[in-house]
Short mmCIF file of C-alpha atoms and ligand atoms in Angstrom, two decimals:
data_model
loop_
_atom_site.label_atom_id
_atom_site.label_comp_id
_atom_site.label_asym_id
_atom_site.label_seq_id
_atom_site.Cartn_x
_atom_site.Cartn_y
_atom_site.Cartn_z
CA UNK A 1 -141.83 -114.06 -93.54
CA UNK A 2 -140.99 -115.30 -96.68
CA UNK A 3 -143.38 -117.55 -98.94
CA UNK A 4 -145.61 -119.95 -97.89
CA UNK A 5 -147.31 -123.00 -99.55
CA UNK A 6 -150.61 -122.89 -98.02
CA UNK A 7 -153.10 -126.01 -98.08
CA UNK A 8 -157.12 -125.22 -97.20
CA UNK A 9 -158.77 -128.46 -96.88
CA UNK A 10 -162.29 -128.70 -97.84
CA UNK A 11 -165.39 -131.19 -97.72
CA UNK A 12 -165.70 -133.30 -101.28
CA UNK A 13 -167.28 -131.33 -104.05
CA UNK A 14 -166.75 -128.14 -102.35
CA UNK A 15 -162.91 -127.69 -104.33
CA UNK A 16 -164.00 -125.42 -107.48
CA UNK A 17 -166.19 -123.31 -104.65
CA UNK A 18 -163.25 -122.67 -102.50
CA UNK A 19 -161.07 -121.85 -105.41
CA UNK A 20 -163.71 -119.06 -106.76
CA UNK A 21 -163.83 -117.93 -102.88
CA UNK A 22 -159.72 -117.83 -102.48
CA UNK A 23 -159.83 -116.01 -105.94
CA UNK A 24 -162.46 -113.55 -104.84
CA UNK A 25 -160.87 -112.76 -101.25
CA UNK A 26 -157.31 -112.43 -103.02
CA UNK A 27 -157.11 -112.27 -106.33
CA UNK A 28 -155.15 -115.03 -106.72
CA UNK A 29 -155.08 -117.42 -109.81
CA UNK A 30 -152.89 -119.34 -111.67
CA UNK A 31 -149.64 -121.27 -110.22
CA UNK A 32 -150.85 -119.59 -106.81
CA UNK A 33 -154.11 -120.91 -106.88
CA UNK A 34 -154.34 -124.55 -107.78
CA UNK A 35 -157.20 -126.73 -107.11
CA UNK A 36 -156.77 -130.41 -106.16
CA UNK A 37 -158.42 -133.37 -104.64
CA UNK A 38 -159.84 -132.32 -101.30
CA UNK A 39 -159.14 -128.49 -101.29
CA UNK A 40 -156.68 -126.23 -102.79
CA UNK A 41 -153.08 -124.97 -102.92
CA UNK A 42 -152.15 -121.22 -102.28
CA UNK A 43 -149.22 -119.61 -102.45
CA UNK A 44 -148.67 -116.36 -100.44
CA UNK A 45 -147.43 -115.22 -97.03
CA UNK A 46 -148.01 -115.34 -93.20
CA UNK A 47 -150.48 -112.22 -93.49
CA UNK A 48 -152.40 -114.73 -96.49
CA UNK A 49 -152.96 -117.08 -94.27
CA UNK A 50 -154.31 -114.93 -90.96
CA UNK A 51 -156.64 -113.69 -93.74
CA UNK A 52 -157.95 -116.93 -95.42
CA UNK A 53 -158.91 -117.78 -91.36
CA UNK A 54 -160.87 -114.83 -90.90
CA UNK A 55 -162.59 -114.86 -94.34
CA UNK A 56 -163.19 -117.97 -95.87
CA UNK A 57 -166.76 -119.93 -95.20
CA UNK A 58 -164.95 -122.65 -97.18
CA UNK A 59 -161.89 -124.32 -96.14
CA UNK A 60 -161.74 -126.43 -93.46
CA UNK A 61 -158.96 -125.32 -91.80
CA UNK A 62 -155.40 -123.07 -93.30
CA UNK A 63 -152.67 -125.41 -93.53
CA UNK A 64 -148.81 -124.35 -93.97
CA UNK A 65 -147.18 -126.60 -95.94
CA UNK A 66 -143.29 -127.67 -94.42
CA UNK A 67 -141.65 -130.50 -96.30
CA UNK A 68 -142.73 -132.97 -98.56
CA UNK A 69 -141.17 -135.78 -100.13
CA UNK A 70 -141.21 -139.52 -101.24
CA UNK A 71 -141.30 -142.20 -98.45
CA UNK A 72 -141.45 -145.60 -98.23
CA UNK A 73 -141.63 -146.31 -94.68
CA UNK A 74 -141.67 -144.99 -90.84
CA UNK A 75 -137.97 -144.23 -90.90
CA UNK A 76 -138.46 -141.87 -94.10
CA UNK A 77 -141.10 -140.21 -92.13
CA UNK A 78 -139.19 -139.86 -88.72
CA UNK A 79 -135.96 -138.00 -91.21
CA UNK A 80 -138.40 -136.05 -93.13
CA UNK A 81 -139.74 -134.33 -89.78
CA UNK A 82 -136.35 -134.10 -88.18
CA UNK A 83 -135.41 -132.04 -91.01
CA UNK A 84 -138.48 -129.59 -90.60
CA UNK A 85 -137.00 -126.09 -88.49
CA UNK A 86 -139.92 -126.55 -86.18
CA UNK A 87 -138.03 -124.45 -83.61
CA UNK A 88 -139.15 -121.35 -85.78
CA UNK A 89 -143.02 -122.19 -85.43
CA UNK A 90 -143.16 -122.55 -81.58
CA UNK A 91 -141.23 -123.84 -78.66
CA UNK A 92 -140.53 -126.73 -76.67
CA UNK A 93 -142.53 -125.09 -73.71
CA UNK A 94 -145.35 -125.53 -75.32
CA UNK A 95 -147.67 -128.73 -76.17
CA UNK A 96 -148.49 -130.85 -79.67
CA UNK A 97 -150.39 -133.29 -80.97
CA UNK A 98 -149.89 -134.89 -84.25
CA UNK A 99 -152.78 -135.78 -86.86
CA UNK A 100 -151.98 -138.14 -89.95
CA UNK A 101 -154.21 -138.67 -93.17
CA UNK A 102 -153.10 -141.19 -95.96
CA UNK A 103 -154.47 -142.49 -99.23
CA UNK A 104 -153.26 -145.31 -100.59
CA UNK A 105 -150.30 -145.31 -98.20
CA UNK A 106 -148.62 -149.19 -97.93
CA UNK A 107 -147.83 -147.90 -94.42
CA UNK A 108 -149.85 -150.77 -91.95
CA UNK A 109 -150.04 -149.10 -89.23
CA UNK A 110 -151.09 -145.43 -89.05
CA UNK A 111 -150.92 -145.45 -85.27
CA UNK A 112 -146.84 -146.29 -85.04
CA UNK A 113 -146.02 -143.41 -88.39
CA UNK A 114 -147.95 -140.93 -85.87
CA UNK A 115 -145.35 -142.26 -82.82
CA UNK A 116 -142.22 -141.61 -85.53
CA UNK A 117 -143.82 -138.20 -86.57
CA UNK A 118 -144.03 -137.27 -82.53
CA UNK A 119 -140.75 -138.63 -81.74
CA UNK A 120 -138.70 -136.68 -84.95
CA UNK A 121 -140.26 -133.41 -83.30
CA UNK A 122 -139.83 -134.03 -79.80
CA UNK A 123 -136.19 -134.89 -80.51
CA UNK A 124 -134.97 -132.30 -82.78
CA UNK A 125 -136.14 -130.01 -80.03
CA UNK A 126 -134.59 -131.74 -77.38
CA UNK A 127 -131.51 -131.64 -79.59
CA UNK A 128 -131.52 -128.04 -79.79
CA UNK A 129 -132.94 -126.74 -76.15
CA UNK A 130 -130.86 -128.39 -74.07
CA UNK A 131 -133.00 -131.33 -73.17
CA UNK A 132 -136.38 -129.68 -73.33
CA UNK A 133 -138.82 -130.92 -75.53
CA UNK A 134 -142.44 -130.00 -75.98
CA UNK A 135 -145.00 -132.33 -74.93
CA UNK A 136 -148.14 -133.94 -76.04
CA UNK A 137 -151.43 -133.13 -75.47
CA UNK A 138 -153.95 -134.66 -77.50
CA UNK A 139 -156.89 -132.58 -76.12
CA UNK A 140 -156.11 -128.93 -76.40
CA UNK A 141 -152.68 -128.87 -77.83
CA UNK A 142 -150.81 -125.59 -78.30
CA UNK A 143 -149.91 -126.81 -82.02
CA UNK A 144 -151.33 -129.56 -84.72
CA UNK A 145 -148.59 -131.04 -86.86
CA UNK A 146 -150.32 -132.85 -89.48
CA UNK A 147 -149.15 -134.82 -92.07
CA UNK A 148 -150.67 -136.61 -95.10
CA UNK A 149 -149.37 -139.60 -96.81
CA UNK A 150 -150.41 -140.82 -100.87
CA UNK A 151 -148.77 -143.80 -101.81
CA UNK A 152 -145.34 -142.51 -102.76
CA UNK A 153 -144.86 -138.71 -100.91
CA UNK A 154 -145.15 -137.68 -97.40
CA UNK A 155 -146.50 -133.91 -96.85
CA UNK A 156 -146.03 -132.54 -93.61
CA UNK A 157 -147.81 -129.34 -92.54
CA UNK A 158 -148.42 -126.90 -89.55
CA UNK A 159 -151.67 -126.26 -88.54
CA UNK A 160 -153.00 -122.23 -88.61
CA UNK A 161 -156.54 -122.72 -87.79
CA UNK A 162 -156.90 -125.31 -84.37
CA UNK A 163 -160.78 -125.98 -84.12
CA UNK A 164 -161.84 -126.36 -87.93
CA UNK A 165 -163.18 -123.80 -89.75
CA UNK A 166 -166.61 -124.49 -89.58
CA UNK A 167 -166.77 -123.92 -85.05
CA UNK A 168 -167.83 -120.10 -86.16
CA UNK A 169 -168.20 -119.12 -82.95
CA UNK A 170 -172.09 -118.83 -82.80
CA UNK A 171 -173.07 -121.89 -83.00
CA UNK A 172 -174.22 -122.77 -79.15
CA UNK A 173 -177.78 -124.32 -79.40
CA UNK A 174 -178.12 -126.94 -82.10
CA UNK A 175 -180.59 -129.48 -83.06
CA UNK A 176 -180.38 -133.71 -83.56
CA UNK A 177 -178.84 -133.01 -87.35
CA UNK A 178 -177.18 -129.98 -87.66
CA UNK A 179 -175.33 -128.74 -90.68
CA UNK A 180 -171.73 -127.76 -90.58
CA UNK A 181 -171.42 -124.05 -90.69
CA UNK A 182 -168.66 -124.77 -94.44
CA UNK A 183 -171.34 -127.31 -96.25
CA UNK A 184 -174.29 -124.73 -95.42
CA UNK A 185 -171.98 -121.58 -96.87
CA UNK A 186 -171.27 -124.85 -99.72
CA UNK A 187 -174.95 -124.96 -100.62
CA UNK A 188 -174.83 -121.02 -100.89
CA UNK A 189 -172.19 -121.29 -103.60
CA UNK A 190 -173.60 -124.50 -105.22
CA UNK A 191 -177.03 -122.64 -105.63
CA UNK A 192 -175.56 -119.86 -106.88
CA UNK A 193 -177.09 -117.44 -104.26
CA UNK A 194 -173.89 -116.47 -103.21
CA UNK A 195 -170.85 -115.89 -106.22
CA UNK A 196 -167.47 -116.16 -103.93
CA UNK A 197 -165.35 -115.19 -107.10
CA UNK A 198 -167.16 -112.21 -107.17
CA UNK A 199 -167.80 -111.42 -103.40
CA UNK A 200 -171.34 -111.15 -104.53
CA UNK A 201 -174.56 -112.31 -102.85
CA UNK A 202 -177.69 -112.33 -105.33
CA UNK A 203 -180.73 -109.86 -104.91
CA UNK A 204 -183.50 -112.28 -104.47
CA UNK A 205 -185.12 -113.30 -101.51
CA UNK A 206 -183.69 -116.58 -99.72
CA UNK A 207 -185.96 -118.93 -97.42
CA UNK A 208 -184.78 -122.01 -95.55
CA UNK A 209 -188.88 -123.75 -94.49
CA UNK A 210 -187.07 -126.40 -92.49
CA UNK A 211 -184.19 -123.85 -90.61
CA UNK A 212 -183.19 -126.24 -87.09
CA UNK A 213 -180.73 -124.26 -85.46
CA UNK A 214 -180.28 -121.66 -88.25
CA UNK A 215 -177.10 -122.22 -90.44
CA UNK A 216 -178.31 -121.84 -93.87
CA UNK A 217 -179.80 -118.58 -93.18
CA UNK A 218 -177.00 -117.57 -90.70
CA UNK A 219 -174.69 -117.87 -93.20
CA UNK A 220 -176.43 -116.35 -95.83
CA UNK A 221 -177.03 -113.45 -93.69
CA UNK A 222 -173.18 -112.94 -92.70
CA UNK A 223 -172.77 -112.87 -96.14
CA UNK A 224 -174.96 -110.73 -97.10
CA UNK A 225 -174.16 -107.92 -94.32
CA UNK A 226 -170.36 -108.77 -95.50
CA UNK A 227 -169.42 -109.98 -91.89
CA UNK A 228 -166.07 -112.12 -92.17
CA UNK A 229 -167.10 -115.43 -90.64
CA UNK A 230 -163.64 -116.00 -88.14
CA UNK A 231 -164.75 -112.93 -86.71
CA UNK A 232 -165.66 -114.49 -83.07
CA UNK A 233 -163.44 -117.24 -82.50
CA UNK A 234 -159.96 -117.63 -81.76
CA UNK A 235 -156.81 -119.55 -84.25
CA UNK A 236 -154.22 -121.97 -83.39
CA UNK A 237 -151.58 -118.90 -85.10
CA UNK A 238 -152.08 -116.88 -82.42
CA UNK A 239 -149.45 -119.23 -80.39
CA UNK A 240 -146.99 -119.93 -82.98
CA UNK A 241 -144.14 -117.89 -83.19
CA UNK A 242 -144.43 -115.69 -86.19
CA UNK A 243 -147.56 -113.99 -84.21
CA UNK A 244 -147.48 -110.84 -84.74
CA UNK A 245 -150.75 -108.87 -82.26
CA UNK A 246 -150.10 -105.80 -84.25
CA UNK A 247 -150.38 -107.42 -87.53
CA UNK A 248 -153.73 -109.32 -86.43
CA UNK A 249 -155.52 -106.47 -85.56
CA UNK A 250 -154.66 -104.25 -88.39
CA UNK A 251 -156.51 -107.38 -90.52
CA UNK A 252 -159.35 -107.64 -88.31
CA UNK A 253 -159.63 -103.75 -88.45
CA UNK A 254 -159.24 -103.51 -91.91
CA UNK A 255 -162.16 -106.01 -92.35
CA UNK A 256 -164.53 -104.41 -89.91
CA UNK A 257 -163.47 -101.05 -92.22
CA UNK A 258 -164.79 -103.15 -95.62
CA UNK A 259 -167.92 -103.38 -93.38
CA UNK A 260 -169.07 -99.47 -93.55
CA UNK A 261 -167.27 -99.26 -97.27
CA UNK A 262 -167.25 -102.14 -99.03
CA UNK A 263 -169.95 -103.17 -101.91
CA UNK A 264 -171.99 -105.37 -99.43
CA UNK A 265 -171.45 -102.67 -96.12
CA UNK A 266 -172.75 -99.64 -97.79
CA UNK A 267 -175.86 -99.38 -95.79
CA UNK A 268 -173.75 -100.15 -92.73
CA UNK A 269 -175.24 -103.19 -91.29
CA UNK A 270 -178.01 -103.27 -93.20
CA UNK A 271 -178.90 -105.88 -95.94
CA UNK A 272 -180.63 -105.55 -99.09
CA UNK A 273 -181.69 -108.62 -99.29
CA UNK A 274 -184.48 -110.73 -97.53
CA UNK A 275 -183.81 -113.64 -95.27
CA UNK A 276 -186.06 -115.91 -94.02
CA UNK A 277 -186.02 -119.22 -92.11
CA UNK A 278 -188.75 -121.26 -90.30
CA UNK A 279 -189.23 -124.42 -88.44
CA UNK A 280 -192.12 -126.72 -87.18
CA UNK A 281 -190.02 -127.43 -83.90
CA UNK A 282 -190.34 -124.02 -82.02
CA UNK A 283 -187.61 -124.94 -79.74
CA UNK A 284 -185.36 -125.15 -82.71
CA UNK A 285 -186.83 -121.82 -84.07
CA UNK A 286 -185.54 -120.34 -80.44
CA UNK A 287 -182.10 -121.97 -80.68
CA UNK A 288 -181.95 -120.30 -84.63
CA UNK A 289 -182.84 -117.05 -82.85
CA UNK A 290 -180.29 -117.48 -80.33
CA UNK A 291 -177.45 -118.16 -83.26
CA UNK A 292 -178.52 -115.37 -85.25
CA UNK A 293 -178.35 -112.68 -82.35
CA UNK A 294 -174.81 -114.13 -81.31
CA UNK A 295 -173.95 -113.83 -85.02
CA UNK A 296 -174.70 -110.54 -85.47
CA UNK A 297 -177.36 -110.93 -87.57
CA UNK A 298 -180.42 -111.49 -86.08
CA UNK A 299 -181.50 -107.94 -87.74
CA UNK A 300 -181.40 -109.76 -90.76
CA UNK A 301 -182.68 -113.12 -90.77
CA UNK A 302 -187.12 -113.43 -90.14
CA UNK A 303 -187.05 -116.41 -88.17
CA UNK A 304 -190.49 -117.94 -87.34
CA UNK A 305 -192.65 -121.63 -86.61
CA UNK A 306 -194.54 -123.27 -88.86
CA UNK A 307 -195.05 -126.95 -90.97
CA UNK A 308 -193.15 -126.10 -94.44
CA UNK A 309 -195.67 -127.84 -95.88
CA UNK A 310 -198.45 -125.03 -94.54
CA UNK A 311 -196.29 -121.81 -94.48
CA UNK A 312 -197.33 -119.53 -97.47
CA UNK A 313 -194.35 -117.89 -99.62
CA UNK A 314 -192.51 -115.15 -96.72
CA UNK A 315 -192.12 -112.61 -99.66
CA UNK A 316 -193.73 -111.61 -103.18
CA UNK A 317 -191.25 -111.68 -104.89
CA UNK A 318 -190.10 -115.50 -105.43
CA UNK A 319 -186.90 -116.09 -104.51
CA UNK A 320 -184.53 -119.37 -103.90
CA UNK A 321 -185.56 -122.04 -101.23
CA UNK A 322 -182.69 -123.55 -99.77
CA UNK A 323 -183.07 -126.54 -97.34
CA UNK A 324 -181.20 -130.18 -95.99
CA UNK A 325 -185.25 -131.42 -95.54
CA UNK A 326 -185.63 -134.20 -92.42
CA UNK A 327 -183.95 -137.76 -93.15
CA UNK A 328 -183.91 -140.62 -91.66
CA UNK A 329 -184.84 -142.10 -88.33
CA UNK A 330 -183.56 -139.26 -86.00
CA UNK A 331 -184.83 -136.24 -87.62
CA UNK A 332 -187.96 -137.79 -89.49
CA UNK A 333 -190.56 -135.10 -90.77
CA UNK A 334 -192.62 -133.67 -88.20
CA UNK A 335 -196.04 -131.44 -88.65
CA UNK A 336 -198.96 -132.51 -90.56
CA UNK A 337 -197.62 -135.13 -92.75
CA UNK A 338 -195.24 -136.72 -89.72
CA UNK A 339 -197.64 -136.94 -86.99
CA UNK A 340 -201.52 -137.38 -88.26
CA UNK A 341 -200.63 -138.70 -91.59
CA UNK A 342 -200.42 -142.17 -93.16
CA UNK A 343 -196.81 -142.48 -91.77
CA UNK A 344 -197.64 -142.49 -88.11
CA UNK A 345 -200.60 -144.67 -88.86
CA UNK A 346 -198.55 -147.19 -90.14
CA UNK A 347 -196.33 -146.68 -87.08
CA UNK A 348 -198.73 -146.90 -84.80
CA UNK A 349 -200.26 -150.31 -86.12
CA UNK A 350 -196.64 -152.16 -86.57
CA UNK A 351 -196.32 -150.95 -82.48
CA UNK A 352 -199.91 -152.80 -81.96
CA UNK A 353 -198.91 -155.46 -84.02
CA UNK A 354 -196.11 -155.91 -82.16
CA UNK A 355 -197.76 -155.68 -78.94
CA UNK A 356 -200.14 -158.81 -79.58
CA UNK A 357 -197.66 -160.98 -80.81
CA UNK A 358 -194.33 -160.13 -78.90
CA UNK A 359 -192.34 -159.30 -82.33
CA UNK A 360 -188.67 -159.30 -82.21
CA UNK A 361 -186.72 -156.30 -81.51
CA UNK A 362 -185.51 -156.57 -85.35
CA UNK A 363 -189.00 -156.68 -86.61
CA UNK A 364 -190.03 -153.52 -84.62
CA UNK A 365 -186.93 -151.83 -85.76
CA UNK A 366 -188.15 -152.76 -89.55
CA UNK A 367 -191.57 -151.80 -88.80
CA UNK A 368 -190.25 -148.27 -87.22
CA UNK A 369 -188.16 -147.80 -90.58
CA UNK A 370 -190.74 -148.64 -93.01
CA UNK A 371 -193.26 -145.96 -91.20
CA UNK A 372 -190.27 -143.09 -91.26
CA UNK A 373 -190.28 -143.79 -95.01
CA UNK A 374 -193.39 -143.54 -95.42
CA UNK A 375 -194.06 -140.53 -93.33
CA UNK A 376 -191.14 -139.33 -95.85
CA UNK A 377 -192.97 -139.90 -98.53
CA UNK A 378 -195.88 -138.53 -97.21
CA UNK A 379 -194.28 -134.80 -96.22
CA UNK A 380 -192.18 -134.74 -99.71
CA UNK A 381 -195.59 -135.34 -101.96
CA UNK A 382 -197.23 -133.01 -99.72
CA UNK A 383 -194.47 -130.81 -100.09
CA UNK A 384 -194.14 -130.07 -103.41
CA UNK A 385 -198.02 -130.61 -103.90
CA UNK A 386 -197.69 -127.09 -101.64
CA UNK A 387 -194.86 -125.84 -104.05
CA UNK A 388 -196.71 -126.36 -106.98
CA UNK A 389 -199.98 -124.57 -105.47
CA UNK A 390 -197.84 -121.26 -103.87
CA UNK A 391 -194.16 -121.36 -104.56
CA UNK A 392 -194.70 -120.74 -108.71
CA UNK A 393 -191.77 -119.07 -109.70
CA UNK A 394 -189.21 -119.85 -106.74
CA UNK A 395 -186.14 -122.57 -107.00
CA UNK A 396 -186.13 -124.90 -104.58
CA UNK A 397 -182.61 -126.28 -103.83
CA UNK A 398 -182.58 -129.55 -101.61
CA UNK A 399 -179.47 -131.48 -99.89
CA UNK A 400 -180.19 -134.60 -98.81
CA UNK A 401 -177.93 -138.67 -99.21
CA UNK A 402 -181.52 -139.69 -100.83
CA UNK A 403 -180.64 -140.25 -104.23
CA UNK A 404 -184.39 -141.17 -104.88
CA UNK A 405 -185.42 -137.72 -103.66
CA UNK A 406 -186.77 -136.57 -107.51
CA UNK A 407 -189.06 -139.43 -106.87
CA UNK A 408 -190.50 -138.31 -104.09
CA UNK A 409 -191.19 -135.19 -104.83
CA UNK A 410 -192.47 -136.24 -107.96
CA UNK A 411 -190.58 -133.48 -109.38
CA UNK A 412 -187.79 -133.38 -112.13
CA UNK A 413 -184.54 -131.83 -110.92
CA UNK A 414 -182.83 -129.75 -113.12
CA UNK A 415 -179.46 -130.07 -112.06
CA UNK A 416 -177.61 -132.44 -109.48
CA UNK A 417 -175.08 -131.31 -107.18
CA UNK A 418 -172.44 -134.01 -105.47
CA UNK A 419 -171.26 -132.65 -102.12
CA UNK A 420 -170.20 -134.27 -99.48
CA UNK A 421 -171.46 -134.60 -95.77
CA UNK A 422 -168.73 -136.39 -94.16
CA UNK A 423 -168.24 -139.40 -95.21
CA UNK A 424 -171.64 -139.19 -96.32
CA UNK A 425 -172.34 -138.96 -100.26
CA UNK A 426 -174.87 -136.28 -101.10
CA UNK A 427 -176.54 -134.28 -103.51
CA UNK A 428 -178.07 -130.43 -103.77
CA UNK A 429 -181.58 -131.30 -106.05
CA UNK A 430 -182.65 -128.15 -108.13
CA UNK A 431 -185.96 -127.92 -109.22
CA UNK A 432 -187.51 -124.66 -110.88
CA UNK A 433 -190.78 -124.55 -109.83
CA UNK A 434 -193.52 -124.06 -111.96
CA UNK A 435 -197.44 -124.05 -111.49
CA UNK A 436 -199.11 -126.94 -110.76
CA UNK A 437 -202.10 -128.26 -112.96
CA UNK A 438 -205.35 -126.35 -112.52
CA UNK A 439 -207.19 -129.47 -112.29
CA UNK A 440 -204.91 -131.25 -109.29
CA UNK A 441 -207.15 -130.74 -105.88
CA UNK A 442 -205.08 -131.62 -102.14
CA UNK A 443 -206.08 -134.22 -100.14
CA UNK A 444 -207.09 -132.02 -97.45
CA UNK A 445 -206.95 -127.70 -97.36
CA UNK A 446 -204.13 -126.31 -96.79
CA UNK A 447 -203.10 -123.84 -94.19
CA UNK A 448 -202.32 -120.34 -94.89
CA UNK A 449 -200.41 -117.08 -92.73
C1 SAM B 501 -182.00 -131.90 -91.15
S1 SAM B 501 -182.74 -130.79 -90.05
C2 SAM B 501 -182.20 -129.22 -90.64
C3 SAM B 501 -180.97 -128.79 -89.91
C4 SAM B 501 -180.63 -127.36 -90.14
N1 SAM B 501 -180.17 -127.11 -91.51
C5 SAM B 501 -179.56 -126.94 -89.15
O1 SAM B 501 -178.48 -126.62 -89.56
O2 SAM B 501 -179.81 -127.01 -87.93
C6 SAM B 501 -184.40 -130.83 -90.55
C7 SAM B 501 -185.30 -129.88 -89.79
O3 SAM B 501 -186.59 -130.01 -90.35
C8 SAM B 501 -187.54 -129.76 -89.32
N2 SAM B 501 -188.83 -130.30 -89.78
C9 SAM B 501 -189.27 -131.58 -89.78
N3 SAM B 501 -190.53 -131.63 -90.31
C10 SAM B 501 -190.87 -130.36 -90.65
C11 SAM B 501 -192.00 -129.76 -91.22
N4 SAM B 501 -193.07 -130.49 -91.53
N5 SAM B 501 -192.01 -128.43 -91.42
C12 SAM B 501 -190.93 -127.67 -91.09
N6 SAM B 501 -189.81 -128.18 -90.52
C13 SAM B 501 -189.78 -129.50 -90.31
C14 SAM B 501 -186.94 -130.42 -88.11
O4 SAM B 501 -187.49 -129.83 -86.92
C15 SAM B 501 -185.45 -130.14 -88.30
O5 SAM B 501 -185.08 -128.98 -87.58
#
């Protein structure tokens, strides 16, 4: 097949990441490899983008690019698609659905430029196949047509991937707040653990205190054991016509062949380096467990219960803590600071309060929020109170949308990372952790393993 313009989508913040990953996985740089708002731009062929599916932790999906042009309104959209040779991607036997994004678009109604999208494919097929044309199915389509529109140009695409990027596979037992599968391998780059340019993962140990359902160290263990992360799951190019079976399985082979000779696969499936992941909710500990052995990597990662705020260092030799801590009302901080601490004291006498005098609903949602925070509060002092005492030498890396997190900890980050969760703003906190005063004593002693 002749040249493609590939687009890989990726979560805000996450662009110069995916770049350095594209580069490392291909070698690409340049004209072929440009970064822009929201993910980058590759240039390659069919076999690029069956690759960038299996390997990348990154993008959110692999996107092939097939017209793109100015518009001003439905009827340029409905001629730009009717131009597109969709016959040569799949055929009218089989189903679509059509996804459109816009910035800044002076369309008004994205609903009826989806409808002119759907009706330029449906009829250019119909055109062509004597009356046949594919139909829709918004629920497990064959194909995703996607298009985006800016204010002036129309880009319309073909969809490689089908489930996003970030449905590994593994993932079967999750928790209240787990993290996508691309922000976790995100927080790898951001931290500098893992170095996609270099297809390099660092030789220090790696502990996520507050795991849930294991993605952090999950990922950091594929990595590490070099195991391509679309390795269990199927793509939406495996029904579109320039499918080639023979083709696919000589790239899956030839990445389960880096495996046993490749940098990172020279022990086999062994890794150097020394994963480790706990959690005070056992049952999320289990579900971790359960990930990791479906992953492949359950070998790999020491997975184990425990209050982060009790659980000693898992390794001599300090390493990098990596961790999205408990926010917020759904996943508030449990163990010693969430349940017998000041926090669920000051819960439990807002619920009395409330009891004698018949508050209003809004008042004992107010009184519920202000006890979270300060059973927040609470676990984060404690927390790096237990830092300071143990974790002397470590770096502590810390997503969270709590801007005021520093605070908290009473700690001074040393760098600030903006990704983005969703459409939620975020940042990965560094701290370098140092030893704490000889002269500070804890409230209360501290457990130890
Ligand atoms: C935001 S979730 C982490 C989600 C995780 N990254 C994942 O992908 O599933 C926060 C986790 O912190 C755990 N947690 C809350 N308080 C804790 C504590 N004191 N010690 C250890 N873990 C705690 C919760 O059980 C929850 O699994």
């Amino acid at each position: 097949m002749t040249r493609l313009t590939l687009f890989l989508p990726c979560a805000g913040g996450v662009e110069d990441f995916l770049a350095d990953e594209v580069h490392g996985l291909t070698g690409l740089m340049g004209e072929d490899l440009l970064t822009v708002r929201g993910g980058v731009r590759v240039r390659g062929d069919w076999a690029l983008a069956l690759r960038l599916n299996l390997h990348s932790r990154l993008a959110q999906r692999v996107l092939v690019e097939l017209a793109h042009a100015p518009y001003a309104d439905e009827h340029d959209l409905y001629r730009l698609a009717a131009g597109v040779s969709w016959e040569d991607w799949f055929t009218p036997h089989q189903s679509f659905r059509v996804d459109i994004t816009a910035q800044g678009s002076p369309l008004r109604s994205l609903n009826f430029a989806t409808l002119r999208v759907k009706d330029a494919v449906a009829d250019r097929f119909r055109e062509r196949a004597g009356g046949v044309r594919p139909s829709i199915d918004t629920q497990r389509p064959d194909v995703r047509v996607s298009a985006h529109l800016s204010a002036s140009h129309a880009t319309l695409y073909i969809d490689t991937s089908g489930e996003p990027l970030f449905k590994r596979g593994w993932r079967q037992d999750k928790g209240d707040a787990p993290l996508k599968e691309t922000l976790a391998a995100a927080m790898l780059a951001a931290s500098g653990w893992w170095q996609p340019a270099e297809r390099r993962v660092a030789s220090v140990p790696l502990y996520d205190p507050c795991c849930g359902s294991g993605t952090i160290v999950i990922e950091a263990a594929q990595l590490a054991l070099g195991l391509p992360p679309g390795g269990q799951r199927h793509f939406a190019f495996e029904r579109l016509k320039p499918f080639d079976a023979q083709q696919w399985n000589a790239i899956k082979n030839e990445a389960i062949g880096a495996l046993f000779t490749g940098a990172e696969g020279q022990n086999g499936l062994k890794s150097a380096v020394q994963i480790f992941g706990s959690d005070v909710a056992h049952r999320m500990v289990d579900f971790a467990q359960r990930n990791a052995e479906r992953a492949g990597v359950a070998h790999a990662v020491q997975l184990r219960g425990g209050d982060a705020l009790q659980r000693m260092p898992p390794t001599a030799q300090p390493g990098v803590l990596l961790m999205n801590p408990p926010y917020g009302e759904r996943i508030a901080a449990a163990g010693v600071a969430g349940q017998g601490g000041r926090g669920r004291e000051a819960f439990q006498s807002g619920t009395l309060a409330r009891q004698r005098t018949g508050t209003t609903h809004a008042a004992s949602a107010s009184a519920h929020a202000a006890a979270e925070v300060n059973a927040g509060d609470e676990f984060f002092t404690r927390l790096a109170a237990h830092w300071k005492s143990h974790y002397a030498g470590w770096t502590a890396w810390l997503l969270t949308p709590d801007l005021k997190l520093p605070g908290r900890l009473r700690l001074k980050e040393s760098r600030r990372v903006p990704l983005w969760n969703g459409p939620i703003e975020c940042r990965l906190f560094r701290f370098d952790l140092t030893a704490r005063r000889a002269d500070f004593k804890p409230d209360q002693p501290l457990g130890q393993d």
